[in-house]
XYZ file of C-alpha atoms in Angstrom:
283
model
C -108.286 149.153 233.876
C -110.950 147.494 236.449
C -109.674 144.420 238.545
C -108.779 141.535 237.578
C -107.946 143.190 234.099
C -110.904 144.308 233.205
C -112.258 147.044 230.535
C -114.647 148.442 233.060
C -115.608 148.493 236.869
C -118.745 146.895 236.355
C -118.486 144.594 239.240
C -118.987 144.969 242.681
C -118.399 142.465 245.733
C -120.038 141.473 248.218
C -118.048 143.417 250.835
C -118.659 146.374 248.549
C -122.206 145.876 248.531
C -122.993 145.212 252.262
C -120.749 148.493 253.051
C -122.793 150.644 250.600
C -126.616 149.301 251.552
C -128.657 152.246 252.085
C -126.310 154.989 250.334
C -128.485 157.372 248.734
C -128.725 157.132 244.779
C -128.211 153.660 244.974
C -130.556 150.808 244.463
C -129.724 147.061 244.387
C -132.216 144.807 242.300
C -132.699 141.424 242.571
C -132.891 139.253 239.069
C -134.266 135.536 239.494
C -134.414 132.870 237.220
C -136.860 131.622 239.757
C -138.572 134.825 240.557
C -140.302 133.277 243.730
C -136.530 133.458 245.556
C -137.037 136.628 246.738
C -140.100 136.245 248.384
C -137.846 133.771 250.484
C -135.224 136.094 251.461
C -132.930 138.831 249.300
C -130.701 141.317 250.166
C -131.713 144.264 252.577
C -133.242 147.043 250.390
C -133.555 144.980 247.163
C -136.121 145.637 245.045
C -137.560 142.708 242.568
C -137.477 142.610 239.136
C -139.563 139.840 237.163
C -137.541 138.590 234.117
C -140.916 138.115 232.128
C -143.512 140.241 233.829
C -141.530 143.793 234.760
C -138.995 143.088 231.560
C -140.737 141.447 228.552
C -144.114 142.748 226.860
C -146.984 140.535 227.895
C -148.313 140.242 224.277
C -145.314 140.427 221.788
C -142.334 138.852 222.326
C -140.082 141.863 222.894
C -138.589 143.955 225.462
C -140.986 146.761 226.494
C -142.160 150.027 225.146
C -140.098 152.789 226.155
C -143.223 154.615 228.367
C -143.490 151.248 230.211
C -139.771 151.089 230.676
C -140.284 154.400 232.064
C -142.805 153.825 234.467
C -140.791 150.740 235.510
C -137.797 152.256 236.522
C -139.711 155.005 237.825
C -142.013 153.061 240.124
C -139.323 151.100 241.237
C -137.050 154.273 242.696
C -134.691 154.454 240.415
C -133.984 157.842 238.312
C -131.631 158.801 235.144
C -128.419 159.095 237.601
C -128.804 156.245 240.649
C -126.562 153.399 240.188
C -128.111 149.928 239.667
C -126.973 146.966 241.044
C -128.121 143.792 239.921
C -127.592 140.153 241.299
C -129.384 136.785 241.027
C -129.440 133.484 241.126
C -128.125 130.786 238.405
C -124.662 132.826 238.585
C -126.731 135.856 237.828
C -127.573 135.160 234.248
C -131.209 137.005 234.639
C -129.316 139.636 236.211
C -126.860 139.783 233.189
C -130.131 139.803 231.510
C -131.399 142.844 233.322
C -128.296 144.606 232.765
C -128.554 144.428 229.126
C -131.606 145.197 229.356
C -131.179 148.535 231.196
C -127.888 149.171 228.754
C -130.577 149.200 225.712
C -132.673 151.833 227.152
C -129.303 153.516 227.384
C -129.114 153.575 231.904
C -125.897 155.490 232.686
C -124.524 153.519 235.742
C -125.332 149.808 235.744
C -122.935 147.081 237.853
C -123.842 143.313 238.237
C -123.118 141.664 242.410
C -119.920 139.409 241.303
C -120.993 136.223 242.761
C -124.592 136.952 242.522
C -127.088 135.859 245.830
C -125.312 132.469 246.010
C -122.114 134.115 247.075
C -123.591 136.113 249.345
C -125.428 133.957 251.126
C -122.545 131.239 251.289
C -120.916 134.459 253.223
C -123.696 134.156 255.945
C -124.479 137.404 254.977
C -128.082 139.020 256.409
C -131.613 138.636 253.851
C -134.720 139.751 255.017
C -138.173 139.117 253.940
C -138.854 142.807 253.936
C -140.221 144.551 250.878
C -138.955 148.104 250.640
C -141.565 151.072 249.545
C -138.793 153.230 247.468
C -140.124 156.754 246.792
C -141.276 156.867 242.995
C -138.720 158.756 240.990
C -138.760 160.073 237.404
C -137.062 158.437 234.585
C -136.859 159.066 231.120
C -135.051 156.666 229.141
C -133.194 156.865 225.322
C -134.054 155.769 222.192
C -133.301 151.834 222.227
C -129.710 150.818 221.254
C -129.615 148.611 218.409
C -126.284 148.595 218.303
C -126.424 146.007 220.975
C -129.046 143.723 219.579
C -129.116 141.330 216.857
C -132.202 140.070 214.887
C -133.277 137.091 212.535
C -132.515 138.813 209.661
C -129.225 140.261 210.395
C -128.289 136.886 211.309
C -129.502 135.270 208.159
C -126.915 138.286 206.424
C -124.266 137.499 208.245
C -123.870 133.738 207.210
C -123.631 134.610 203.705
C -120.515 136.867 204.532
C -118.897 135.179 207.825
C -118.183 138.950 208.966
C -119.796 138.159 212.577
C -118.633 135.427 214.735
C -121.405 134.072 216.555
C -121.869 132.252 219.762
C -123.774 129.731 221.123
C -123.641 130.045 224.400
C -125.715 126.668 225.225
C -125.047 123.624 226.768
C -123.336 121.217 224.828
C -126.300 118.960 224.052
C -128.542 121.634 222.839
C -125.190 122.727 220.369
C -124.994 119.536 218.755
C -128.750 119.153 218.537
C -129.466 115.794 221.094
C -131.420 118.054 223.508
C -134.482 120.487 222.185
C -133.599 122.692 225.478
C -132.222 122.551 228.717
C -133.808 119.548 231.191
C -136.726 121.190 232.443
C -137.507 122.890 229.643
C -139.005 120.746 226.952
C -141.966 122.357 226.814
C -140.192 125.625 225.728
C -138.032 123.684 222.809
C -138.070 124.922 219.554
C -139.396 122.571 216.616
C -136.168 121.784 215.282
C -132.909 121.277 217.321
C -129.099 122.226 216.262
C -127.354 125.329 216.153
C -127.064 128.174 213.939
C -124.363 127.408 210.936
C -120.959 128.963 211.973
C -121.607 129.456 215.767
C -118.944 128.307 218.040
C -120.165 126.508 221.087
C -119.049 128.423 224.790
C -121.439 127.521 227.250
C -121.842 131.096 229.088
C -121.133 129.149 232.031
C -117.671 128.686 231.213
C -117.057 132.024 231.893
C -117.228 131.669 236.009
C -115.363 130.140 238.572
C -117.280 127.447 240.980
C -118.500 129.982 243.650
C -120.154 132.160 240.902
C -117.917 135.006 240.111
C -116.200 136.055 237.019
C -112.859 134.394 235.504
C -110.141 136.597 235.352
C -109.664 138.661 232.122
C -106.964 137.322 231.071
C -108.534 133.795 231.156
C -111.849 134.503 229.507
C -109.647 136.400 226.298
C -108.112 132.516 226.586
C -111.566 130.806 226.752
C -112.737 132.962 223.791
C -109.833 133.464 221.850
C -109.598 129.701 221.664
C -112.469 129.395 219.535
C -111.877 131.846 217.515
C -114.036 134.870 219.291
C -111.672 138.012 219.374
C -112.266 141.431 219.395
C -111.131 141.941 215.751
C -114.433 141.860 214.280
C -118.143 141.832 215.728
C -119.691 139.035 217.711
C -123.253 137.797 218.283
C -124.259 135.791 221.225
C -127.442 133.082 221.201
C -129.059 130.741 223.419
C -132.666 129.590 224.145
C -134.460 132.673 224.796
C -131.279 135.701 225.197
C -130.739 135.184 228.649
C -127.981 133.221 228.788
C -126.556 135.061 225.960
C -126.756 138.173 227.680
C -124.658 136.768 230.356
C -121.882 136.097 227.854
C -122.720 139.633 225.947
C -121.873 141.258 229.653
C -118.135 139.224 229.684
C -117.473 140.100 225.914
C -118.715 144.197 225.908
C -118.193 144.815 229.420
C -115.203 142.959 231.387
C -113.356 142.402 227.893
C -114.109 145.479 225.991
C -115.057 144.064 222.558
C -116.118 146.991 220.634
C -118.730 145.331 218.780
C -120.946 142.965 220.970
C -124.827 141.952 220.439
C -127.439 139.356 221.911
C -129.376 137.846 219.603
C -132.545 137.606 221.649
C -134.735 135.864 219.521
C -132.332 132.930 219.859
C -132.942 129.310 219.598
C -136.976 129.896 220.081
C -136.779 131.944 217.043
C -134.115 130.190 214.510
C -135.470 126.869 215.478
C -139.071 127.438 214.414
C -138.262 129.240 211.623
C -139.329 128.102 208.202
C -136.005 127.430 205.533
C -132.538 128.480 207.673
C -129.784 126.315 207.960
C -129.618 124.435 210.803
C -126.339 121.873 211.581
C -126.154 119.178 214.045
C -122.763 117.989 216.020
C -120.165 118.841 218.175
């Protein structure tokens, strides 16, 4: 058992991190919700990964092919066996994100920065506006897990038999259908607001403390548990566009252990323009 009763070690500190800068077979990654952080200042070392333009495919709306995924990884330094660690901004949901990411091309030895770059730079920590030249490396990456994605149609299955509890990890606005997406985000909305029939609203926020890091096990299992989300039978996570979702798919698979864990990446862009599928409004 990891600390702070966890399922896995998945989490490093800050301390941890700032000792290890520099070891060989280890490269730290830096996740933004606003990419143009990094440019400002990140970790020593850090590489940058772009949430849309190194992650998603620039013509469908999907993760990319397994050859670019490749080339990705491999242009960035990082081979089959080097240990990844991510961190971000926004209490590292992009970098949750990027870990799930990396987890569906099946990367061995993935851990997210607990705390993400607000903790460490509330430590007075050191960031440099350095870009590192890591020497290519070669990757080759699995077959994509689907075991630890959802889709439309699964979805649409699994409210005619209530076997998967699903989670809408949103705010609570967007839940009960008075906001089309988060402030800011309008123009991103989806034609119809609500949530998904069955889904129990956790805001994936809910699962950290105020400086960023991760709740104790025991109290996320409480958080969850609450509303019904246990590990007794599969879950689905939601939000706008999966990244927020993956955030709470990293507390439910990884720091809790749930067997049976997907993010539903189409999400609320998806369901919410889709022709004829329930959609509920209210808390």
């Amino acid at each position: 058992m990891a600390e702070n009763g966890y399922a896995n070690a998945v989490l490093v500190t800050t301390g941890w991190l700032a000792d290890h800068l520099g070891d060989e077979g280890l490269v730290v990654a830096e996740v933004d919700e606003n990419p143009d952080l990094y440019d400002e200042g990140h970790i020593p070392g850090a590489i940058k990964l772009h949430w849309r333009d190194d992650l998603q495919d620039p013509v469908e709306r999907d993760v990319v092919d397994k050859e670019t995924f490749e080339t990705l990884l491999g242009g960035r330094g990082i081979g089959n066996a080097t240990t990844v660690v991510l961190y971000g901004d926004k209490n590292n949901w992009f970098a949750a994100y990027a870990y799930w990411y990396l987890k569906v091309y099946g990367h061995g030895d993935v851990r997210i920065l607990d705390g993400g770059r607000q903790k460490w730079i509330d430590e007075g920590r050191d960031l440099t506006t350095d870009v590192p030249s890591p020497a290519p490396a070669t990757y080759s990456a699995q077959e994509r897990d689907e075991s630890i994605r959802a889709y439309r149609d699964q979805v649409r299955e699994w409210l005619e038999s209530d076997d998967v509890a699903l989670v809408d990890v949103r705010s609570p606005g967007e839940y009960a259908g008075d906001l089309i997406a988060p402030p800011g985000y309008e123009q991103e909305g989806a034609q119809r607001a609500g949530h998904i029939p069955t889904a129990v609203s956790v805001p994936w926020a809910s699962a950290v403390r105020d400086d960023g890091t991760f709740k104790p096990a025991a109290e996320l299992r409480e958080l969850y548990g609450g509303k019904g989300v246990t590990q007794d039978r599969p879950v689905t996570a939601y939000c706008r566009i999966g990244e927020r979702s993956a955030h709470t798919w990293f507390v439910l698979r990884e720091l809790l252990g749930f067997d049976d864990v997907r993010n539903y990446d189409g999400s609320w862009t998806e369901w919410g323009n889709l022709v004829d599928v329930p959609i509920e409004k209210g808390s």
